[in-house]
mmCIF file of C-alpha atoms in Angstrom:
data_model
loop_
_atom_site.group_PDB
_atom_site.id
_atom_site.type_symbol
_atom_site.label_atom_id
_atom_site.label_comp_id
_atom_site.label_asym_id
_atom_site.label_seq_id
_atom_site.Cartn_x
_atom_site.Cartn_y
_atom_site.Cartn_z
ATOM 1 C CA MET A 1 -24.296 -35.843 -42.160
ATOM 2 C CA LYS A 2 -26.318 -36.501 -39.021
ATOM 3 C CA PHE A 3 -25.501 -34.937 -35.671
ATOM 4 C CA HIS A 4 -27.771 -37.283 -33.700
ATOM 5 C CA HIS A 5 -26.562 -40.886 -34.200
ATOM 6 C CA LYS A 6 -27.561 -41.828 -30.677
ATOM 7 C CA ILE A 7 -30.836 -40.226 -30.344
ATOM 8 C CA ARG A 8 -33.644 -42.115 -31.758
ATOM 9 C CA THR A 9 -36.802 -40.735 -33.318
ATOM 10 C CA GLU A 10 -38.941 -41.296 -30.231
ATOM 11 C CA VAL A 11 -37.049 -38.507 -28.547
ATOM 12 C CA SER A 12 -38.831 -35.297 -29.652
ATOM 13 C CA LEU A 13 -36.316 -32.955 -31.142
ATOM 14 C CA LEU A 14 -36.331 -29.249 -30.168
ATOM 15 C CA THR A 15 -36.846 -26.509 -32.667
ATOM 16 C CA ILE A 16 -34.300 -23.675 -33.017
ATOM 17 C CA VAL A 17 -34.130 -20.265 -34.504
ATOM 18 C CA ALA A 18 -31.103 -18.680 -36.217
ATOM 19 C CA ALA A 19 -28.554 -17.407 -33.724
ATOM 20 C CA SER A 20 -24.925 -16.580 -33.597
ATOM 21 C CA ALA A 21 -22.073 -16.062 -31.043
ATOM 22 C CA GLY A 22 -18.695 -14.707 -31.178
ATOM 23 C CA THR A 23 -17.000 -11.953 -33.289
ATOM 24 C CA LEU A 24 -14.688 -11.592 -36.194
ATOM 25 C CA GLU A 25 -11.799 -10.180 -33.924
ATOM 26 C CA SER A 26 -8.489 -11.881 -33.938
ATOM 27 C CA SER A 27 -8.346 -15.143 -31.806
ATOM 28 C CA ASP A 28 -12.055 -15.426 -31.910
ATOM 29 C CA CYS A 29 -14.656 -16.880 -34.292
ATOM 30 C CA LEU A 30 -18.176 -16.089 -35.339
ATOM 31 C CA VAL A 31 -20.564 -19.145 -35.076
ATOM 32 C CA THR A 32 -24.004 -19.018 -36.879
ATOM 33 C CA VAL A 33 -26.614 -21.736 -36.280
ATOM 34 C CA VAL A 34 -29.616 -21.924 -38.430
ATOM 35 C CA PRO A 35 -32.472 -24.372 -38.880
ATOM 36 C CA ALA A 36 -31.829 -26.522 -41.985
ATOM 37 C CA GLU A 37 -33.186 -29.340 -44.103
ATOM 38 C CA VAL A 38 -30.055 -31.389 -43.386
ATOM 39 C CA ASP A 39 -27.332 -31.150 -40.796
ATOM 40 C CA GLY A 40 -24.238 -29.247 -42.053
ATOM 41 C CA ILE A 41 -20.902 -27.563 -41.054
ATOM 42 C CA ARG A 42 -19.354 -24.795 -42.931
ATOM 43 C CA TYR A 43 -15.895 -24.063 -41.753
ATOM 44 C CA GLU A 44 -14.131 -20.798 -43.056
ATOM 45 C CA GLY A 45 -10.855 -19.258 -42.141
ATOM 46 C CA ALA A 46 -7.237 -18.740 -43.300
ATOM 47 C CA ASN A 47 -6.165 -22.259 -41.762
ATOM 48 C CA ARG A 48 -9.100 -24.069 -42.995
ATOM 49 C CA ALA A 49 -7.035 -26.926 -44.385
ATOM 50 C CA ILE A 50 -5.191 -27.470 -41.160
ATOM 51 C CA PHE A 51 -8.199 -27.193 -38.692
ATOM 52 C CA LEU A 52 -11.038 -28.545 -40.817
ATOM 53 C CA ASN A 53 -11.059 -32.103 -39.371
ATOM 54 C CA ARG A 54 -10.615 -30.797 -35.742
ATOM 55 C CA THR A 55 -13.398 -28.208 -36.131
ATOM 56 C CA GLU A 56 -15.724 -30.641 -37.640
ATOM 57 C CA LYS A 57 -15.223 -33.120 -34.906
ATOM 58 C CA ILE A 58 -15.564 -30.598 -32.069
ATOM 59 C CA ALA A 59 -18.816 -29.270 -33.753
ATOM 60 C CA ARG A 60 -20.326 -32.747 -34.104
ATOM 61 C CA GLU A 61 -19.443 -33.804 -30.665
ATOM 62 C CA ILE A 62 -21.108 -30.600 -29.132
ATOM 63 C CA MET A 63 -24.173 -30.863 -31.382
ATOM 64 C CA GLU A 64 -24.579 -34.432 -30.310
ATOM 65 C CA ARG A 65 -25.256 -33.157 -26.775
ATOM 66 C CA TYR A 66 -28.162 -31.092 -27.783
ATOM 67 C CA PRO A 67 -31.491 -32.753 -28.958
ATOM 68 C CA ILE A 68 -32.247 -30.278 -31.697
ATOM 69 C CA GLU A 69 -33.736 -30.638 -35.131
ATOM 70 C CA ASN A 70 -31.452 -30.323 -38.161
ATOM 71 C CA ALA A 71 -29.178 -27.392 -38.242
ATOM 72 C CA SER A 72 -26.745 -25.853 -40.225
ATOM 73 C CA ILE A 73 -23.460 -24.361 -38.529
ATOM 74 C CA ARG A 74 -21.197 -21.794 -40.055
ATOM 75 C CA ILE A 75 -17.980 -21.168 -38.375
ATOM 76 C CA GLN A 76 -15.903 -18.084 -39.327
ATOM 77 C CA ASP A 77 -12.593 -18.750 -37.645
ATOM 78 C CA GLN A 78 -10.121 -15.913 -36.885
ATOM 79 C CA GLY A 79 -7.515 -17.996 -35.356
ATOM 80 C CA ALA A 80 -9.701 -19.292 -32.208
ATOM 81 C CA LEU A 81 -8.210 -21.679 -29.769
ATOM 82 C CA GLU A 82 -10.114 -24.864 -29.257
ATOM 83 C CA VAL A 83 -11.526 -23.642 -25.934
ATOM 84 C CA THR A 84 -12.903 -20.453 -27.740
ATOM 85 C CA LEU A 85 -14.321 -22.461 -30.572
ATOM 86 C CA ARG A 86 -16.186 -24.732 -28.039
ATOM 87 C CA ALA A 87 -17.607 -21.874 -26.153
ATOM 88 C CA ARG A 88 -18.798 -20.126 -29.207
ATOM 89 C CA ILE A 89 -20.533 -23.211 -30.704
ATOM 90 C CA GLU A 90 -22.188 -23.812 -27.432
ATOM 91 C CA THR A 91 -23.341 -20.324 -26.943
ATOM 92 C CA ALA A 92 -24.712 -20.110 -30.483
ATOM 93 C CA VAL A 93 -26.614 -23.424 -30.095
ATOM 94 C CA GLU A 94 -28.022 -22.445 -26.714
ATOM 95 C CA ARG A 95 -29.095 -19.148 -28.027
ATOM 96 C CA ALA A 96 -30.789 -20.934 -31.038
ATOM 97 C CA LEU A 97 -32.726 -23.013 -28.557
ATOM 98 C CA GLU A 98 -33.432 -20.136 -26.110
ATOM 99 C CA GLY A 99 -34.812 -18.012 -29.075
ATOM 100 C CA ALA A 100 -37.154 -20.849 -30.150
ATOM 101 C CA ARG A 101 -38.596 -21.114 -26.451
ATOM 102 C CA GLN A 102 -39.503 -17.434 -26.385
ATOM 103 C CA MET B 1 -3.505 -19.221 14.428
ATOM 104 C CA LYS B 2 -4.449 -16.786 11.678
ATOM 105 C CA ARG B 3 -5.935 -18.301 8.653
ATOM 106 C CA GLU B 4 -3.166 -17.230 6.145
ATOM 107 C CA GLU B 5 -0.775 -19.049 8.188
ATOM 108 C CA ARG B 6 -2.956 -22.069 8.362
ATOM 109 C CA ASP B 7 -3.418 -22.134 4.507
ATOM 110 C CA GLY B 8 0.420 -22.116 4.056
ATOM 111 C CA LYS B 9 2.395 -19.359 2.445
ATOM 112 C CA ARG B 10 0.393 -16.310 1.245
ATOM 113 C CA ARG B 11 0.471 -15.907 -2.490
ATOM 114 C CA LEU B 12 1.687 -12.489 -3.673
ATOM 115 C CA CYS B 13 -0.891 -10.744 -5.688
ATOM 116 C CA ARG B 14 0.348 -7.303 -6.119
ATOM 117 C CA SER B 15 -1.577 -6.738 -9.450
ATOM 118 C CA MET B 16 -4.901 -8.338 -10.470
ATOM 119 C CA LEU B 17 -5.714 -7.595 -14.106
ATOM 120 C CA TYR B 18 -9.497 -7.454 -15.021
ATOM 121 C CA ILE B 19 -10.051 -9.170 -18.317
ATOM 122 C CA PRO B 20 -13.650 -9.212 -19.793
ATOM 123 C CA GLY B 21 -14.791 -12.702 -19.860
ATOM 124 C CA ASP B 22 -16.086 -12.467 -23.342
ATOM 125 C CA SER B 23 -12.490 -11.588 -24.906
ATOM 126 C CA PRO B 24 -10.702 -14.803 -25.761
ATOM 127 C CA GLY B 25 -7.907 -12.938 -27.311
ATOM 128 C CA MET B 26 -7.029 -11.267 -24.139
ATOM 129 C CA ILE B 27 -7.566 -14.277 -21.954
ATOM 130 C CA GLN B 28 -5.338 -16.442 -23.758
ATOM 131 C CA ASN B 29 -2.569 -13.824 -23.494
ATOM 132 C CA ALA B 30 -3.087 -13.292 -19.751
ATOM 133 C CA GLU B 31 0.207 -14.659 -18.838
ATOM 134 C CA VAL B 32 1.970 -12.337 -21.186
ATOM 135 C CA PHE B 33 0.814 -9.181 -19.496
ATOM 136 C CA GLY B 34 2.926 -9.943 -16.409
ATOM 137 C CA ALA B 35 0.175 -9.588 -13.776
ATOM 138 C CA ASP B 36 0.558 -11.518 -10.579
ATOM 139 C CA SER B 37 -3.152 -12.650 -11.034
ATOM 140 C CA ILE B 38 -6.094 -12.195 -13.224
ATOM 141 C CA LEU B 39 -9.788 -11.460 -12.708
ATOM 142 C CA LEU B 40 -11.991 -12.894 -15.325
ATOM 143 C CA ASP B 41 -14.923 -10.638 -15.403
ATOM 144 C CA LEU B 42 -18.612 -11.641 -15.947
ATOM 145 C CA GLU B 43 -19.912 -8.294 -14.383
ATOM 146 C CA ASP B 44 -19.622 -4.660 -15.283
ATOM 147 C CA SER B 45 -17.406 -5.188 -18.364
ATOM 148 C CA ILE B 46 -20.052 -7.458 -19.938
ATOM 149 C CA ALA B 47 -23.118 -6.050 -21.646
ATOM 150 C CA GLU B 48 -26.405 -7.762 -20.676
ATOM 151 C CA SER B 49 -26.508 -9.258 -24.213
ATOM 152 C CA ALA B 50 -23.203 -11.010 -23.885
ATOM 153 C CA LYS B 51 -23.693 -12.417 -20.278
ATOM 154 C CA ASP B 52 -24.322 -15.877 -21.464
ATOM 155 C CA SER B 53 -21.315 -15.959 -23.957
ATOM 156 C CA ALA B 54 -18.841 -14.491 -21.405
ATOM 157 C CA ARG B 55 -19.926 -17.179 -18.753
ATOM 158 C CA LYS B 56 -19.354 -20.012 -21.488
ATOM 159 C CA MET B 57 -16.068 -18.400 -22.442
ATOM 160 C CA VAL B 58 -14.909 -18.193 -18.968
ATOM 161 C CA ARG B 59 -16.029 -21.818 -18.276
ATOM 162 C CA SER B 60 -14.315 -23.122 -21.422
ATOM 163 C CA PHE B 61 -11.012 -21.544 -20.485
ATOM 164 C CA LEU B 62 -11.082 -22.687 -16.973
ATOM 165 C CA SER B 63 -11.629 -26.196 -17.964
ATOM 166 C CA GLY B 64 -9.424 -26.559 -20.949
ATOM 167 C CA PHE B 65 -6.563 -23.822 -20.757
ATOM 168 C CA ASP B 66 -3.450 -23.703 -18.851
ATOM 169 C CA PHE B 67 -2.981 -20.383 -17.048
ATOM 170 C CA GLY B 68 0.455 -21.428 -15.757
ATOM 171 C CA GLY B 69 1.230 -20.000 -12.379
ATOM 172 C CA LEU B 70 -1.508 -17.313 -12.454
ATOM 173 C CA PHE B 71 -3.857 -16.918 -9.621
ATOM 174 C CA VAL B 72 -7.374 -16.796 -11.260
ATOM 175 C CA THR B 73 -10.296 -15.189 -10.007
ATOM 176 C CA VAL B 74 -13.651 -14.834 -11.583
ATOM 177 C CA ARG B 75 -15.795 -11.879 -10.835
ATOM 178 C CA VAL B 76 -19.376 -13.107 -11.019
ATOM 179 C CA ASN B 77 -22.531 -10.876 -11.229
ATOM 180 C CA SER B 78 -23.965 -9.429 -8.117
ATOM 181 C CA PRO B 79 -26.155 -11.553 -5.832
ATOM 182 C CA ASP B 80 -29.054 -9.339 -6.406
ATOM 183 C CA THR B 81 -29.148 -10.291 -10.137
ATOM 184 C CA ALA B 82 -30.584 -13.497 -11.739
ATOM 185 C CA TYR B 83 -27.031 -14.081 -13.248
ATOM 186 C CA PHE B 84 -25.394 -14.807 -9.882
ATOM 187 C CA GLU B 85 -26.684 -18.213 -9.449
ATOM 188 C CA ARG B 86 -26.210 -19.204 -13.029
ATOM 189 C CA ASP B 87 -22.669 -17.832 -13.001
ATOM 190 C CA LEU B 88 -21.838 -19.875 -9.900
ATOM 191 C CA ARG B 89 -23.301 -23.109 -11.326
ATOM 192 C CA GLU B 90 -21.253 -22.863 -14.472
ATOM 193 C CA ILE B 91 -18.058 -21.557 -12.933
ATOM 194 C CA VAL B 92 -17.651 -23.238 -9.521
ATOM 195 C CA PRO B 93 -17.191 -26.739 -10.978
ATOM 196 C CA CYS B 94 -14.109 -25.533 -12.897
ATOM 197 C CA ARG B 95 -12.459 -24.603 -9.726
ATOM 198 C CA PRO B 96 -11.013 -21.094 -10.123
ATOM 199 C CA ASP B 97 -8.808 -20.052 -7.364
ATOM 200 C CA ALA B 98 -11.458 -17.724 -6.030
ATOM 201 C CA ILE B 99 -14.924 -16.204 -6.845
ATOM 202 C CA ARG B 100 -15.105 -12.402 -6.424
ATOM 203 C CA VAL B 101 -18.543 -11.647 -5.110
ATOM 204 C CA PRO B 102 -19.827 -8.227 -5.679
ATOM 205 C CA LYS B 103 -21.842 -5.986 -3.285
ATOM 206 C CA CYS B 104 -21.203 -7.861 -0.005
ATOM 207 C CA GLY B 105 -23.072 -5.744 2.602
ATOM 208 C CA THR B 106 -23.695 -8.210 5.561
ATOM 209 C CA PRO B 107 -22.372 -11.598 6.750
ATOM 210 C CA ALA B 108 -25.681 -12.990 5.584
ATOM 211 C CA ASP B 109 -24.593 -12.288 2.029
ATOM 212 C CA ILE B 110 -21.482 -14.342 2.586
ATOM 213 C CA MET B 111 -23.466 -17.162 4.277
ATOM 214 C CA ALA B 112 -25.739 -17.232 1.161
ATOM 215 C CA ALA B 113 -22.928 -17.190 -1.350
ATOM 216 C CA LYS B 114 -21.054 -19.901 0.784
ATOM 217 C CA ALA B 115 -24.116 -22.261 0.865
ATOM 218 C CA LEU B 116 -24.679 -22.071 -2.946
ATOM 219 C CA ILE B 117 -20.890 -22.622 -3.746
ATOM 220 C CA ALA B 118 -20.714 -25.637 -1.300
ATOM 221 C CA LYS B 119 -23.846 -27.220 -2.726
ATOM 222 C CA ILE B 120 -22.324 -26.868 -6.136
ATOM 223 C CA GLU B 121 -18.961 -28.284 -5.071
ATOM 224 C CA GLN B 122 -20.789 -31.255 -3.521
ATOM 225 C CA ASP B 123 -22.960 -31.853 -6.653
ATOM 226 C CA SER B 124 -19.885 -31.769 -8.871
ATOM 227 C CA GLY B 125 -17.740 -33.829 -6.747
ATOM 228 C CA ILE B 126 -15.081 -31.461 -5.788
ATOM 229 C CA PRO B 127 -13.668 -31.039 -2.225
ATOM 230 C CA GLU B 128 -15.866 -28.605 -0.100
ATOM 231 C CA GLY B 129 -14.013 -25.379 0.408
ATOM 232 C CA SER B 130 -11.908 -25.501 -2.894
ATOM 233 C CA VAL B 131 -13.283 -22.278 -4.176
ATOM 234 C CA LYS B 132 -12.608 -19.294 -1.957
ATOM 235 C CA ILE B 133 -14.631 -16.178 -1.919
ATOM 236 C CA HIS B 134 -13.159 -12.725 -2.268
ATOM 237 C CA ALA B 135 -15.738 -10.372 -0.829
ATOM 238 C CA MET B 136 -16.139 -7.110 -2.575
ATOM 239 C CA ILE B 137 -16.987 -4.109 -0.303
ATOM 240 C CA GLU B 138 -18.572 -1.491 -2.268
ATOM 241 C CA THR B 139 -21.443 -0.119 -0.078
ATOM 242 C CA ALA B 140 -21.566 1.914 2.932
ATOM 243 C CA ILE B 141 -23.116 -0.968 4.880
ATOM 244 C CA GLY B 142 -20.334 -3.224 3.650
ATOM 245 C CA VAL B 143 -17.715 -0.984 4.916
ATOM 246 C CA GLU B 144 -19.278 -0.709 8.377
ATOM 247 C CA ASN B 145 -19.528 -4.643 8.446
ATOM 248 C CA ALA B 146 -16.134 -5.200 7.027
ATOM 249 C CA TYR B 147 -14.979 -7.437 9.835
ATOM 250 C CA LEU B 148 -18.030 -9.430 10.157
ATOM 251 C CA ILE B 149 -18.001 -10.200 6.354
ATOM 252 C CA ALA B 150 -14.173 -10.945 6.581
ATOM 253 C CA SER B 151 -14.824 -13.352 9.381
ATOM 254 C CA ALA B 152 -18.148 -14.833 8.349
ATOM 255 C CA SER B 153 -16.654 -17.916 6.866
ATOM 256 C CA GLU B 154 -13.355 -19.655 6.467
ATOM 257 C CA ARG B 155 -14.071 -19.532 2.634
ATOM 258 C CA VAL B 156 -13.488 -15.763 2.677
ATOM 259 C CA SER B 157 -9.861 -15.313 1.717
ATOM 260 C CA ALA B 158 -9.940 -11.636 0.932
ATOM 261 C CA LEU B 159 -11.796 -8.305 1.144
ATOM 262 C CA THR B 160 -11.561 -6.065 -1.878
ATOM 263 C CA ILE B 161 -12.837 -2.462 -2.069
ATOM 264 C CA GLY B 162 -15.014 -1.364 -5.077
ATOM 265 C CA GLY B 163 -14.187 2.153 -5.207
ATOM 266 C CA GLN B 164 -16.683 3.442 -7.943
ATOM 267 C CA ASP B 165 -19.715 1.969 -6.593
ATOM 268 C CA LEU B 166 -18.763 2.943 -2.879
ATOM 269 C CA THR B 167 -18.011 6.459 -3.767
ATOM 270 C CA ALA B 168 -21.542 6.687 -5.305
ATOM 271 C CA ASP B 169 -23.147 5.048 -2.396
ATOM 272 C CA MET B 170 -21.473 7.500 -0.046
ATOM 273 C CA PHE B 171 -22.639 10.555 -2.036
ATOM 274 C CA ALA B 172 -18.864 11.314 -1.911
ATOM 275 C CA ARG B 173 -17.116 13.560 -4.363
ATOM 276 C CA LYS B 174 -14.253 12.021 -6.077
ATOM 277 C CA THR B 175 -10.897 13.498 -5.561
ATOM 278 C CA ARG B 176 -7.681 12.652 -7.440
ATOM 279 C CA GLU B 177 -5.842 11.987 -4.040
ATOM 280 C CA GLY B 178 -8.740 9.543 -3.342
ATOM 281 C CA TRP B 179 -9.223 10.772 0.305
ATOM 282 C CA GLU B 180 -12.870 10.169 0.263
ATOM 283 C CA LEU B 181 -11.811 6.511 0.303
ATOM 284 C CA PHE B 182 -9.365 6.876 3.061
ATOM 285 C CA TYR B 183 -11.735 5.765 5.859
ATOM 286 C CA ALA B 184 -13.001 2.789 3.882
ATOM 287 C CA ARG B 185 -9.542 1.603 2.818
ATOM 288 C CA SER B 186 -8.197 1.764 6.426
ATOM 289 C CA ARG B 187 -11.286 0.126 7.675
ATOM 290 C CA ILE B 188 -11.162 -2.713 5.051
ATOM 291 C CA VAL B 189 -7.426 -3.451 5.551
ATOM 292 C CA MET B 190 -7.829 -3.525 9.208
ATOM 293 C CA ALA B 191 -10.712 -5.755 8.998
ATOM 294 C CA ALA B 192 -8.895 -8.192 6.655
ATOM 295 C CA ARG B 193 -5.776 -8.256 8.891
ATOM 296 C CA ALA B 194 -7.876 -8.819 12.015
ATOM 297 C CA ALA B 195 -9.487 -11.884 10.183
ATOM 298 C CA GLY B 196 -6.093 -12.923 8.849
ATOM 299 C CA ILE B 197 -6.998 -12.641 5.120
ATOM 300 C CA MET B 198 -5.872 -10.499 2.201
ATOM 301 C CA ALA B 199 -7.012 -7.028 1.235
ATOM 302 C CA PHE B 200 -7.113 -5.836 -2.310
ATOM 303 C CA ASP B 201 -7.658 -2.164 -3.569
ATOM 304 C CA THR B 202 -9.994 -0.789 -6.264
ATOM 305 C CA VAL B 203 -9.078 0.115 -9.729
ATOM 306 C CA TRP B 204 -7.656 3.304 -11.075
ATOM 307 C CA ALA B 205 -9.976 4.400 -13.781
ATOM 308 C CA ASP B 206 -7.937 6.757 -15.876
ATOM 309 C CA ILE B 207 -5.624 4.623 -18.014
ATOM 310 C CA ASN B 208 -3.758 7.640 -19.292
ATOM 311 C CA ASP B 209 -2.877 8.970 -15.761
ATOM 312 C CA SER B 210 -0.009 6.602 -14.694
ATOM 313 C CA GLU B 211 1.308 9.171 -12.352
ATOM 314 C CA GLY B 212 -1.988 9.155 -10.437
ATOM 315 C CA LEU B 213 -2.111 5.492 -10.474
ATOM 316 C CA PHE B 214 1.429 5.351 -9.078
ATOM 317 C CA SER B 215 0.834 7.535 -6.274
ATOM 318 C CA GLU B 216 -2.422 6.005 -5.368
ATOM 319 C CA THR B 217 -0.810 2.545 -5.384
ATOM 320 C CA LYS B 218 2.077 3.880 -3.129
ATOM 321 C CA GLN B 219 -0.660 5.089 -0.729
ATOM 322 C CA ILE B 220 -2.474 1.738 -0.500
ATOM 323 C CA VAL B 221 0.858 -0.083 -0.216
ATOM 324 C CA GLU B 222 1.683 2.042 2.771
ATOM 325 C CA LEU B 223 -1.825 1.430 4.246
ATOM 326 C CA GLY B 224 -1.144 -2.302 4.167
ATOM 327 C CA PHE B 225 -2.973 -3.635 1.212
ATOM 328 C CA ASP B 226 -1.719 -6.959 -0.604
ATOM 329 C CA GLY B 227 -2.606 -5.771 -4.124
ATOM 330 C CA LYS B 228 -4.474 -3.502 -6.497
ATOM 331 C CA ALA B 229 -6.902 -4.361 -9.372
ATOM 332 C CA ALA B 230 -5.813 -3.113 -13.017
ATOM 333 C CA ILE B 231 -8.202 -2.467 -15.845
ATOM 334 C CA HIS B 232 -5.525 -2.219 -18.499
ATOM 335 C CA PRO B 233 -2.228 -4.178 -18.991
ATOM 336 C CA SER B 234 -0.165 -0.952 -19.117
ATOM 337 C CA GLN B 235 -1.076 -0.412 -15.482
ATOM 338 C CA ILE B 236 0.511 -3.627 -14.228
ATOM 339 C CA GLU B 237 4.054 -2.275 -14.377
ATOM 340 C CA VAL B 238 3.193 0.963 -12.560
ATOM 341 C CA ILE B 239 1.560 -1.032 -9.713
ATOM 342 C CA HIS B 240 4.479 -3.362 -9.519
ATOM 343 C CA LYS B 241 6.816 -0.376 -9.236
ATOM 344 C CA ALA B 242 4.880 1.127 -6.401
ATOM 345 C CA PHE B 243 5.146 -2.205 -4.474
ATOM 346 C CA ARG B 244 8.819 -2.266 -4.943
ATOM 347 C CA PRO B 245 10.578 -1.688 -1.498
ATOM 348 C CA ASP B 246 13.409 0.799 -1.934
ATOM 349 C CA ALA B 247 16.924 -0.795 -1.976
ATOM 350 C CA ARG B 248 17.972 0.408 1.384
ATOM 351 C CA GLU B 249 14.701 -0.835 3.005
ATOM 352 C CA ALA B 250 15.112 -4.200 1.397
ATOM 353 C CA ALA B 251 18.669 -4.593 2.484
ATOM 354 C CA ARG B 252 17.803 -3.592 5.952
ATOM 355 C CA ALA B 253 14.999 -6.139 6.053
ATOM 356 C CA ARG B 254 17.356 -8.846 4.620
ATOM 357 C CA ARG B 255 19.655 -8.044 7.625
ATOM 358 C CA ILE B 256 16.878 -8.336 10.102
ATOM 359 C CA VAL B 257 15.708 -11.596 8.751
ATOM 360 C CA GLU B 258 19.231 -12.949 8.702
ATOM 361 C CA ALA B 259 19.990 -11.872 12.299
ATOM 362 C CA ALA B 260 16.717 -13.397 13.392
ATOM 363 C CA GLU B 261 17.627 -16.761 11.895
ATOM 364 C CA ARG B 262 20.988 -16.505 13.454
ATOM 365 C CA ALA B 263 19.469 -15.723 16.858
ATOM 366 C CA LEU B 264 17.152 -18.711 16.637
ATOM 367 C CA ARG B 265 20.105 -20.964 15.767
ATOM 368 C CA GLU B 266 22.156 -19.774 18.530
ATOM 369 C CA GLY B 267 19.285 -19.691 20.944
ATOM 370 C CA LYS B 268 19.442 -16.016 21.662
ATOM 371 C CA GLY B 269 16.325 -14.128 22.672
ATOM 372 C CA VAL B 270 17.448 -10.672 21.832
ATOM 373 C CA ILE B 271 18.338 -9.425 18.346
ATOM 374 C CA SER B 272 20.105 -6.432 17.473
ATOM 375 C CA VAL B 273 20.582 -5.025 13.940
ATOM 376 C CA ASP B 274 22.539 -1.966 12.989
ATOM 377 C CA GLY B 275 22.804 -1.192 16.782
ATOM 378 C CA ARG B 276 19.139 -1.300 17.336
ATOM 379 C CA MET B 277 16.980 -3.880 19.189
ATOM 380 C CA VAL B 278 14.699 -5.698 17.032
ATOM 381 C CA ASP B 279 11.575 -7.477 18.175
ATOM 382 C CA ALA B 280 9.076 -9.989 16.803
ATOM 383 C CA PRO B 281 6.707 -7.460 14.887
ATOM 384 C CA VAL B 282 9.747 -5.830 13.278
ATOM 385 C CA VAL B 283 10.919 -9.452 12.177
ATOM 386 C CA ALA B 284 7.546 -10.165 10.762
ATOM 387 C CA ARG B 285 7.385 -6.935 8.829
ATOM 388 C CA ALA B 286 10.908 -7.429 7.541
ATOM 389 C CA GLU B 287 10.088 -11.031 6.297
ATOM 390 C CA ARG B 288 7.105 -9.685 4.331
ATOM 391 C CA LEU B 289 9.340 -7.035 2.886
ATOM 392 C CA VAL B 290 11.944 -9.621 1.784
ATOM 393 C CA GLU B 291 9.242 -11.768 0.257
ATOM 394 C CA ILE B 292 8.118 -8.859 -1.742
ATOM 395 C CA ALA B 293 11.738 -7.653 -2.499
ATOM 396 C CA SER B 294 12.416 -11.158 -3.830
ATOM 397 C CA LEU B 295 10.305 -10.165 -6.917
ATOM 398 C CA TYR B 296 12.513 -7.327 -7.895
ATOM 399 C CA GLU B 297 16.105 -6.950 -9.043
ATOM 400 C CA TYR B 298 18.345 -4.778 -7.088
ATOM 401 C CA GLU B 299 21.939 -3.561 -7.938
ATOM 402 C CA GLU B 300 24.308 -5.075 -5.449
ATOM 403 C CA ASP B 301 25.859 -1.816 -4.477
ATOM 404 C CA ASN B 302 22.605 -0.224 -3.453
ATOM 405 C CA THR B 303 21.547 -2.901 -1.215
ATOM 406 C CA LEU B 304 24.355 -2.288 1.393
#
């Protein structure tokens, strides 16, 4: 799986460090982003079967907005709404970028 | 013409529930708590390490979640912090009903916030003036400048008192009766009325003392405030109870409003209710009471 279908190699990809956002409280999710050899999404939660496709689609859509090197995302879902999921993924990715800048 | 009249009917906001911006579980249940409005907080309830995630969360909810009929305000970080501008940049494009700006001390503070918000509105293609400012007065200088702040811009649609910071700034000792804030509250409600905008009271910090909350809310209702902030869902019902006009008062107000309408229809200039002359300010006060009373249920017998 590749997050950056649209971004060609001439665009220099930004490096990231491991970072996370969110909690394991009910209605929230914990998202962890780490640098990886290949892009990947790991989705865990009680309703994994129901929300797997939705979650992967959202994660991929968000990742495509950021020109970052390969990353692996782990999402531990505690029943988060889509708006929550989006906020947590974006925060984790931006923290991963911010951490690499420092 | 006063601003509240120009903007159409004033929205009733008896209770404003603070919800930490980083708590999706609470935000998604906002409507269930029964408050008239919510304050999504990016400031005091959010740790430094979570400022970014709270901002993202609030932005995400504002753009993709239906809050129903709730009046939604976002309290951003104070203008003297680096977060202020970033908060506005992320939040204003999502068009919350209002932005609560902490530590407003002078009209210049309002003009600075207004210029920034207007610029962001323009950049994001939303009509200028969409996002109102609720100015927080929580310093001595802010209290003394209350009317200048309230009238600094059309964008300011409410003044709100921040009791804890203000008490500290005054070097005052906190009393359970809250009389150290009596002057500030009076001044703020007067300034807001003079400018034709709303006035909101500070939080009651002790969530286990609902009696104290009730008597303080009674006091600010009597002073003329439109609403009070809550820091816990359990405080909402207490606040609403304190805003409830008593049955006789509500019934009398209804009779006054009806008499005024009848007089208008019949072209009479003088109104009399229960054998007493009633003039315009009394009618205005009665209309406001009727509006608030419409939010409560009364037993028929008691209203007569």
